[in-house]
CSV table of C-alpha atoms and ligand atoms in Angstrom, one decimal:
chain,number,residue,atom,x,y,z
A,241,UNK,CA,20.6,-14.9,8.2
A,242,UNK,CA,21.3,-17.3,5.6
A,243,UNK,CA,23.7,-16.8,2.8
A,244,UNK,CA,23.7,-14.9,0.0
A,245,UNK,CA,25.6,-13.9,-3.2
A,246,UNK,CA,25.1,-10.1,-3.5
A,247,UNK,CA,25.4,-7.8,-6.7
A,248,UNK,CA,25.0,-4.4,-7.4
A,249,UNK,CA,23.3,-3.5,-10.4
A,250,UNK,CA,24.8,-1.1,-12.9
A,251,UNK,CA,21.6,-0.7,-15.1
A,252,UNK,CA,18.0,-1.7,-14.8
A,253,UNK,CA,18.3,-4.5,-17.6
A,254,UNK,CA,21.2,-5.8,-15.6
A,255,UNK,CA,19.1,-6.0,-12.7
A,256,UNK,CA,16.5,-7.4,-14.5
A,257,UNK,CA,18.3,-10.2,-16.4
A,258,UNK,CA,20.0,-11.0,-13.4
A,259,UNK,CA,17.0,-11.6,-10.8
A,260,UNK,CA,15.1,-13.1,-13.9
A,261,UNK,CA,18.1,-15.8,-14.0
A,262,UNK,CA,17.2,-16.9,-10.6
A,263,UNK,CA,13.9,-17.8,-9.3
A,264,UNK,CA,15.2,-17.3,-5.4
A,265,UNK,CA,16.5,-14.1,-6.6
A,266,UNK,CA,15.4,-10.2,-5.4
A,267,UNK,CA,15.6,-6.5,-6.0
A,268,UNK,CA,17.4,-4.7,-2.9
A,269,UNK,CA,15.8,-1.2,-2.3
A,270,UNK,CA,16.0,0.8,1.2
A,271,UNK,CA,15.8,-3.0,2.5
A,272,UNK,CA,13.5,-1.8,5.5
A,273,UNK,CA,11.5,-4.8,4.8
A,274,UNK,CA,13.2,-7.5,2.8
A,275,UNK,CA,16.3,-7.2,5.4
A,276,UNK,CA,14.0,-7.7,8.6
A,277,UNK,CA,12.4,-10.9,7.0
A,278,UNK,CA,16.0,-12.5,5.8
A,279,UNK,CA,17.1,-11.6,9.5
A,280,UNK,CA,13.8,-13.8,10.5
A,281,UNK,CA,14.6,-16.4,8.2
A,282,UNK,CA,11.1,-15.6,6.7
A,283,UNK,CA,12.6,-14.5,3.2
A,284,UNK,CA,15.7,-16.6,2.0
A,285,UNK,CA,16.8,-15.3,-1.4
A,286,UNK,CA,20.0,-17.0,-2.4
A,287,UNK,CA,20.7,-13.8,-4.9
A,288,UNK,CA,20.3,-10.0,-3.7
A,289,UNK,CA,20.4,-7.4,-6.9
A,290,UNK,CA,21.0,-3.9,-5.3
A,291,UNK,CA,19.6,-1.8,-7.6
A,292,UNK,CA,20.4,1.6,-5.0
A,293,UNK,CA,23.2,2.7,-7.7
A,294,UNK,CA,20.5,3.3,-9.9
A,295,UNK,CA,20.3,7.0,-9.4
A,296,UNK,CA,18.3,7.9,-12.0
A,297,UNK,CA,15.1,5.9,-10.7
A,298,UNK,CA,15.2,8.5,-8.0
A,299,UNK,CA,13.8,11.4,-9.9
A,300,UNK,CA,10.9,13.2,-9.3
A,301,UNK,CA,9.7,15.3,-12.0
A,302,UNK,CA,6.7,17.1,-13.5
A,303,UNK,CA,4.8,15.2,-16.8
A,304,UNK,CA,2.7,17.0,-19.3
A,305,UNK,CA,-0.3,15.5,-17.3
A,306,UNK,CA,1.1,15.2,-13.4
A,307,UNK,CA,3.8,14.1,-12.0
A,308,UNK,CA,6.2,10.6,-12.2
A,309,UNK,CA,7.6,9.4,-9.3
A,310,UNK,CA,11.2,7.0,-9.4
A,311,UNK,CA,10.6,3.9,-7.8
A,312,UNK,CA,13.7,4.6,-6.0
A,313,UNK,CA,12.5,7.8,-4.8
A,314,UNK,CA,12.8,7.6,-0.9
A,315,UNK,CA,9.2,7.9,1.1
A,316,UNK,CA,10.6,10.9,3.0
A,317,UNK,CA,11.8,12.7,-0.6
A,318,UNK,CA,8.4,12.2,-2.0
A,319,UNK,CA,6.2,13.4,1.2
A,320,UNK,CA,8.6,16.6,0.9
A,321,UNK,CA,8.7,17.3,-2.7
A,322,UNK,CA,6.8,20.9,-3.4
A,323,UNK,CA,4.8,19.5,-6.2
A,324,UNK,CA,3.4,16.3,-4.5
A,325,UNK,CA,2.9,18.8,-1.1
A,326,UNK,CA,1.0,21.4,-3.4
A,327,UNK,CA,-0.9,19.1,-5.8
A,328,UNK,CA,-1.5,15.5,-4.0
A,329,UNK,CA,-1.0,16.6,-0.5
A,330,UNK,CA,-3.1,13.2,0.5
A,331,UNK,CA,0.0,11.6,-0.8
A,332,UNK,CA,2.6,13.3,1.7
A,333,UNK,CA,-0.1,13.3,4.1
A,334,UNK,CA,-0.5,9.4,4.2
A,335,UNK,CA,3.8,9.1,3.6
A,336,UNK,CA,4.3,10.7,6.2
A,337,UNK,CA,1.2,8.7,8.7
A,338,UNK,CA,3.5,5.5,8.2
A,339,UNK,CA,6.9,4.1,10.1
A,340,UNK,CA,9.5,6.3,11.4
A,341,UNK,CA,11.0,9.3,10.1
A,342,UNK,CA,14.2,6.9,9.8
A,343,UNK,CA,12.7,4.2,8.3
A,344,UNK,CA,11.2,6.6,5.5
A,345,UNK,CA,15.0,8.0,5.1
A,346,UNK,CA,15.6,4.6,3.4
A,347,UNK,CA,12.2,3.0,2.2
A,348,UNK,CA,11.4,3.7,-1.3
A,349,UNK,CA,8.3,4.3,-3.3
A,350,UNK,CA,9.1,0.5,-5.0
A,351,UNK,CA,10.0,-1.2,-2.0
A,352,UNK,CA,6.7,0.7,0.3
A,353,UNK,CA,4.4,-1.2,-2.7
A,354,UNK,CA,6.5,-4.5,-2.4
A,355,UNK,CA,6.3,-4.6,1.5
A,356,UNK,CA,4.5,-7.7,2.9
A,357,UNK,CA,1.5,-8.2,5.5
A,358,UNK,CA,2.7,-8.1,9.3
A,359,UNK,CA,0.5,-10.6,10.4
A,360,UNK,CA,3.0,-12.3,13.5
A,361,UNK,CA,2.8,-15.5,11.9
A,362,UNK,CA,3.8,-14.8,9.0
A,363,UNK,CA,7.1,-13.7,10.6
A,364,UNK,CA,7.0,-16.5,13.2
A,365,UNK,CA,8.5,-19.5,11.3
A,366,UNK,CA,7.2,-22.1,13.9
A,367,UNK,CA,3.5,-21.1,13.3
A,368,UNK,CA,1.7,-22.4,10.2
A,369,UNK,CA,1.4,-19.5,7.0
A,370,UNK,CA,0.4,-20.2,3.9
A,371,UNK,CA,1.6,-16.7,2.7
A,372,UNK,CA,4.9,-18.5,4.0
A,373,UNK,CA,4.6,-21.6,3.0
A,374,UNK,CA,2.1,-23.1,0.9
A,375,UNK,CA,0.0,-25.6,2.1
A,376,UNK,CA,1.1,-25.4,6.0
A,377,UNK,CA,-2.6,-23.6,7.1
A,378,UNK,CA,-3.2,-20.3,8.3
A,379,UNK,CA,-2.0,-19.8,11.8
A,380,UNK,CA,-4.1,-16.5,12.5
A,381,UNK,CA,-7.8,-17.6,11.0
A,382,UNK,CA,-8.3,-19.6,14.7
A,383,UNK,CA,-5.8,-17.5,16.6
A,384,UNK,CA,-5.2,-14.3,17.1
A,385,UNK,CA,-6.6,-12.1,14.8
A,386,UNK,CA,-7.5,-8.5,15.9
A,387,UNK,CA,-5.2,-6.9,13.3
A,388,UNK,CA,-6.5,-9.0,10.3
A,389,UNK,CA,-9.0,-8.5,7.3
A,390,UNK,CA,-12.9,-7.7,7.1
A,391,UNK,CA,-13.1,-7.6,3.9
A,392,UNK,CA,-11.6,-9.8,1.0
A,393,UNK,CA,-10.1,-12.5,2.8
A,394,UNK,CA,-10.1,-16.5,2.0
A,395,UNK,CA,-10.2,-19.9,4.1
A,396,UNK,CA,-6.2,-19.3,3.0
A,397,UNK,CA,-5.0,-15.9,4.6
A,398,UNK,CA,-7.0,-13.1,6.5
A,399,UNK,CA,-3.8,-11.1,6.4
A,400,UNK,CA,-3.9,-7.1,5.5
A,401,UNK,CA,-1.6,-5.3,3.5
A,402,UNK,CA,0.3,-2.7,5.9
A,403,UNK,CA,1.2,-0.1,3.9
A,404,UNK,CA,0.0,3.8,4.4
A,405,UNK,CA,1.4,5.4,0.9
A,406,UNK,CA,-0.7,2.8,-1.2
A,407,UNK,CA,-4.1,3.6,0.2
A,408,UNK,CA,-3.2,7.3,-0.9
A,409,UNK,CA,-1.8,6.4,-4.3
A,410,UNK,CA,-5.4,4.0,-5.0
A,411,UNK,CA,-7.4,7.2,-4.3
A,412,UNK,CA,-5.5,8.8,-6.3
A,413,UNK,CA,-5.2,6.3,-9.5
A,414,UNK,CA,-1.9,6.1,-9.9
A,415,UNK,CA,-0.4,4.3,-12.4
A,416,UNK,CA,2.5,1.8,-11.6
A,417,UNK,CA,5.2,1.3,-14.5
A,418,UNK,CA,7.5,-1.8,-14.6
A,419,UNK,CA,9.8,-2.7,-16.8
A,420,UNK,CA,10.0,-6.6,-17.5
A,421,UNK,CA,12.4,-9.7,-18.3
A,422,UNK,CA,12.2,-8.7,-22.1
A,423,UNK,CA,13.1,-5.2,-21.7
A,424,UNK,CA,10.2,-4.3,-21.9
A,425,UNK,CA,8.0,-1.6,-19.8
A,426,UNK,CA,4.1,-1.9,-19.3
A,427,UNK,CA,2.1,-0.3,-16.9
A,428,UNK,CA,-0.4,-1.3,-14.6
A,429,UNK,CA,-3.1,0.8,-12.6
A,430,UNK,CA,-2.5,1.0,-8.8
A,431,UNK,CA,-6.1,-0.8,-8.9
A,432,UNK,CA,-4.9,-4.4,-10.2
A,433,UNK,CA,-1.7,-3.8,-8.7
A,434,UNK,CA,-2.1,-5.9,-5.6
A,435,UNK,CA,-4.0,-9.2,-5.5
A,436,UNK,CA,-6.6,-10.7,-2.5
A,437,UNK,CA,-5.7,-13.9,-1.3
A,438,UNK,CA,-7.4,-16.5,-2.6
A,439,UNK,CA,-5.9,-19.5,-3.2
A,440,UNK,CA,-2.7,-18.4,-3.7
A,441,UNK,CA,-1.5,-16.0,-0.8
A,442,UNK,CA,1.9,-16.8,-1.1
A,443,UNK,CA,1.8,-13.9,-4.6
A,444,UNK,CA,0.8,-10.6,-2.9
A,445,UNK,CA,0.6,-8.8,-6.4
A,446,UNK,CA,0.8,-9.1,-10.0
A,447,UNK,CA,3.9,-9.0,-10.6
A,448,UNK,CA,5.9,-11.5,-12.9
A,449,UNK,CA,9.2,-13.0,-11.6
A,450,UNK,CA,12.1,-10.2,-12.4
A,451,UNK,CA,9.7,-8.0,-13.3
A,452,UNK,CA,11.1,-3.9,-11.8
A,453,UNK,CA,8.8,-1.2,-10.9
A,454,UNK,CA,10.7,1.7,-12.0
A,455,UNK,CA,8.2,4.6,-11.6
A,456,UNK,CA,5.1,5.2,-10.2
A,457,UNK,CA,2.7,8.3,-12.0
A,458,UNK,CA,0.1,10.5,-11.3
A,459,UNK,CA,-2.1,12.4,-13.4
A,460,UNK,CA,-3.8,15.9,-12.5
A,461,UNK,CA,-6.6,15.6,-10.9
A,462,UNK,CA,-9.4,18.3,-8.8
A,463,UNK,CA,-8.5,15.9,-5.3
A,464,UNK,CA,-5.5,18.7,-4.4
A,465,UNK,CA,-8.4,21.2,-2.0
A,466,UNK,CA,-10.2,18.5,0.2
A,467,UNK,CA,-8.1,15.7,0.9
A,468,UNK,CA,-7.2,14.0,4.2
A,469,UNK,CA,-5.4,10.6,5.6
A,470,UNK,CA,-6.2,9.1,8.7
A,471,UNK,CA,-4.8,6.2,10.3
A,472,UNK,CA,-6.3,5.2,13.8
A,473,UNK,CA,-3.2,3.0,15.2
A,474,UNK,CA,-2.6,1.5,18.5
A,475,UNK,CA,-0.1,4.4,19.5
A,476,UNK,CA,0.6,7.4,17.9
A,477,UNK,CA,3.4,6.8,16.0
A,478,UNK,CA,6.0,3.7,14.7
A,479,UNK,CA,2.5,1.6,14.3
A,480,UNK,CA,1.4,-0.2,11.5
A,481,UNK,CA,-2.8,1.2,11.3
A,482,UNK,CA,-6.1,-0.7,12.6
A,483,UNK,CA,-8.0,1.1,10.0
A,484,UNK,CA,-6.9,3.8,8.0
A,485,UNK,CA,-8.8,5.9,5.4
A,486,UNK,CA,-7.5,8.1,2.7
A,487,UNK,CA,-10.6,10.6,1.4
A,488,UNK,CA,-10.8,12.7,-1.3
A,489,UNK,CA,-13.4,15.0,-2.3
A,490,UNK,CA,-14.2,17.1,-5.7
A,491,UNK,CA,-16.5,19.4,-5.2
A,492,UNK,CA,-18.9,21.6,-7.9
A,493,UNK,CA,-20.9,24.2,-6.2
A,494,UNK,CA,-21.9,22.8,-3.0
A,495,UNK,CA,-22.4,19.1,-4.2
A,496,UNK,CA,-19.6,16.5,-4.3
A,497,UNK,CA,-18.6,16.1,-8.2
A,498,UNK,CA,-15.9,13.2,-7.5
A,499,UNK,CA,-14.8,11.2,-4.3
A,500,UNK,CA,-12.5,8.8,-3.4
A,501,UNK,CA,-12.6,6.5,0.0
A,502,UNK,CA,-10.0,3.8,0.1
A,503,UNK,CA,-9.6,1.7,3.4
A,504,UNK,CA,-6.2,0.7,4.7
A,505,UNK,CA,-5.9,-2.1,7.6
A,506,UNK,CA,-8.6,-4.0,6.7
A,507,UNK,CA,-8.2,-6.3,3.5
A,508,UNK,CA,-5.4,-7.8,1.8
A,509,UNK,CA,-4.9,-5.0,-0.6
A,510,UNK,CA,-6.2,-1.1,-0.1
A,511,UNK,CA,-9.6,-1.4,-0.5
A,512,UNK,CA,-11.7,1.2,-2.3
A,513,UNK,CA,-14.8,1.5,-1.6
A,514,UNK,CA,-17.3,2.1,-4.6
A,515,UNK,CA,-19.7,1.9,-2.3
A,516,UNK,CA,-19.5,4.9,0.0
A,517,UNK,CA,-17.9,6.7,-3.3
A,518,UNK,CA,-21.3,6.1,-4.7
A,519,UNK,CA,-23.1,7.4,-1.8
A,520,UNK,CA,-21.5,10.5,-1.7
A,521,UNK,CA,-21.2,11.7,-5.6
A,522,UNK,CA,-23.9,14.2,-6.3
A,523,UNK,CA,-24.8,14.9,-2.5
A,524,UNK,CA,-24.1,17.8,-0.2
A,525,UNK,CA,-20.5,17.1,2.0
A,526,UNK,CA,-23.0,17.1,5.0
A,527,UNK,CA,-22.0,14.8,8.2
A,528,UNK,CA,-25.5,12.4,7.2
A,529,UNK,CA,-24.2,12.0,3.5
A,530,UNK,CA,-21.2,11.3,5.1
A,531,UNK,CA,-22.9,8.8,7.6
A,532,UNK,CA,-24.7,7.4,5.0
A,533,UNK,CA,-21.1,6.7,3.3
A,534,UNK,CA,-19.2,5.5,5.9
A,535,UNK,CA,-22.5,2.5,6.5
A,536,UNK,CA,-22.1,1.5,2.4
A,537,UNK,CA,-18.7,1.4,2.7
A,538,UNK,CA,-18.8,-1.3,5.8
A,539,UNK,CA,-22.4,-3.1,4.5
A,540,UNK,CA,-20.1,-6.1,3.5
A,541,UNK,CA,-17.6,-6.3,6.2
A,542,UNK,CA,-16.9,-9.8,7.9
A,543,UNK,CA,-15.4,-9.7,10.7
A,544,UNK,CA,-13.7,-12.5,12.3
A,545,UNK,CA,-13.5,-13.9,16.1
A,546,UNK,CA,-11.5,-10.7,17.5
A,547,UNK,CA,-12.1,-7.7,14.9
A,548,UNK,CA,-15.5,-6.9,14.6
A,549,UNK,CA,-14.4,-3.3,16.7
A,550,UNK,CA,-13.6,-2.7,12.9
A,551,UNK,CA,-16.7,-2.6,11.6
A,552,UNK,CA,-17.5,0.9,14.1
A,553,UNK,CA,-14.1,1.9,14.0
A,554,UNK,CA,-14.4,2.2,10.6
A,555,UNK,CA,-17.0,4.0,9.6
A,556,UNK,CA,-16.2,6.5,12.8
A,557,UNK,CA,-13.1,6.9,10.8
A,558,UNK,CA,-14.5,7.0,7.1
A,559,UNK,CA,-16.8,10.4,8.9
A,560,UNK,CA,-13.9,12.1,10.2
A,561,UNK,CA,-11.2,11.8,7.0
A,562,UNK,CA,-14.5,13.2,5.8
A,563,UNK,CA,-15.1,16.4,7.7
A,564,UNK,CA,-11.1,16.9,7.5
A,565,UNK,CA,-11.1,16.3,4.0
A,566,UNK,CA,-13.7,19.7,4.3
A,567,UNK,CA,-12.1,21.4,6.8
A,568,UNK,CA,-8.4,20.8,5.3
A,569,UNK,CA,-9.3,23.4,2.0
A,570,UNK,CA,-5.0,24.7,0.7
B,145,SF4,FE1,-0.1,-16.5,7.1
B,145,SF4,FE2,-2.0,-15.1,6.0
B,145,SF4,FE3,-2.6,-16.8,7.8
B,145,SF4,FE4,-1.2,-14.6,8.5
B,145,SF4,S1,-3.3,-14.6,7.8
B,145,SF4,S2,-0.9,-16.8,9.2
B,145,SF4,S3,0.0,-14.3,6.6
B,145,SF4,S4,-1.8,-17.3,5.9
């Protein structure tokens, strides 16, 4: 690991002002991330801002419309708390699908939204990465790519974003609050939150330089009775997924008044899909209307040289979140 000079925050516009001083500079959470990829030599900040001090950025609480969750809230807090178990149990549900029970000891709700794509060359500094470094190639697009998008990628990176708690908090429109170099706090929906690659993989969201997430909200909404997270991994726990899907259902009378599909493993952000949403808002929660979803939702997919198994696995997947979305009624 290279060297770094270390400080520990005392407020957030401290930590602000002082990773906003530095363009090498970052925000120190649980680490479970950021630690691994300075121990690679991937990452190489030359100023670490520890904002874990920051105790108030851990609270959960109850708004006048949902709920608003710290940044620095840990992963295992948040799956656990009553009122995310009671009224977005797709939340916890998905929390609680990803890493270790260890790992979500330390990771936080900021940090699990910061984390970057696994793709082994990205972590391999010998290979060409353009997430890496700009301009070098993308190592995976003629290599290895089982693990790697269908949907939304670029001649630049076919990388996926890894994360389990995102695909959850997308379904759920949450709403991701940051306060800025100026002082300043704005918000941005969970939806433009992330970015695809493009051009520019190296910038896996839209965040400015120094800019801290310090909470992330949720309103109410009717997704609480027929919700369900599934992530179809390569063993059964301690795996980053292959496909996941978080689904949500509203229903009115017997037909489906709301519904929310979002796809994890496959694209460089969460992916919602509008398209099996679509298919299945004002239908019967019947397996064909969920068929019929589950072949919108992968109409568009393109595979590459060694994951077109996602394509199937997919929509197997998108069916059965469905049925246990039904069959999971609290
Ligand atoms: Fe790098 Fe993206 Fe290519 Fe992986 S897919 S090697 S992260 S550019």
């Amino acid at each position: 690991m290279r060297p770094f000079k270390y400080a520990r925050a005392t407020s957030e516009a401290e930590a602000v002002q002082l990773v906003s001083a530095t363009p090498t500079a970052k925000f120190l959470a649980g680490g479970t991330n950021l630690l691994d990829l300075m121990k690679e030599d991937v990452e190489r900040p030359t100023q670490i801002v520890d904002l874990t001090r920051l105790s108030h950025l851990a609270q959960i609480r109850p708004t006048l419309n949902g709920i608003s969750i710290g940044a620095l809230a840990t992963n295992a807090q948040v799956a656990n708390h009553p009122l995310v178990r009671q009224n977005y149990p797709l939340l916890s549900r998905a929390i609680l699908a990803g890493a270790s029970a260890q790992i979500r000891n330390m990771a936080t709700v900021g940090g699990n939204l910061m984390q970057r794509t696994r793709c082994p060359y990205f972590y391999d500094t010998a290979m060409p990465c353009n997430k890496r470094e700009p301009g070098s190639g993308c190592a995976a697009f003629h290599g290895l790519n089982r693990m790697h998008a269908i949907f939304g990628y670029s001649d630049k990176c076919i990388a996926t974003y890894p994360g389990d708690m995102a695909n959850a908090l997308y379904a759920l429109d949450a709403t991701v609050k940051i306060r800025g170099a100026n002082g300043q706090e704005r918000t941005i929906p969970i939806r433009d939150f992330h970015r695809l690659p493009g051009d520019t993989p190296e910038q896996d969201n839209n965040l400015q330089h120094g800019e801290l997430i310090v909470a992330v909200e949720l309103a109410k909404n009717d997704f609480a009775k027929h919700s369900y997270y599934l992530k179809v991994r390569d063993r059964a726990s301690y795996a980053f997924a292959l496909v996941a899907v978080a689904a949500a259902l509203a229903l009115e009378g017997d037909r489906i008044k709301q519904a929310r599909v979002v796809l994890g493993g496959v694209a460089h952000k969460p992916w919602r899909s509008t398209e099996a949403e679509d298919a299945l808002v004002g239908k019967e929660a019947t397996e064909a209307n969920f068929r019929a979803a589950a072949e919108a939702a992968m109409k568009e997919a393109k595979p590459l040289a060694h994951n077109a198994y996602k394509v199937e696995l997919g929509k197997r997947a998108i069916v059965l979140a469905l049925q246990r979305a039904m069959d999971e009624t609290i």
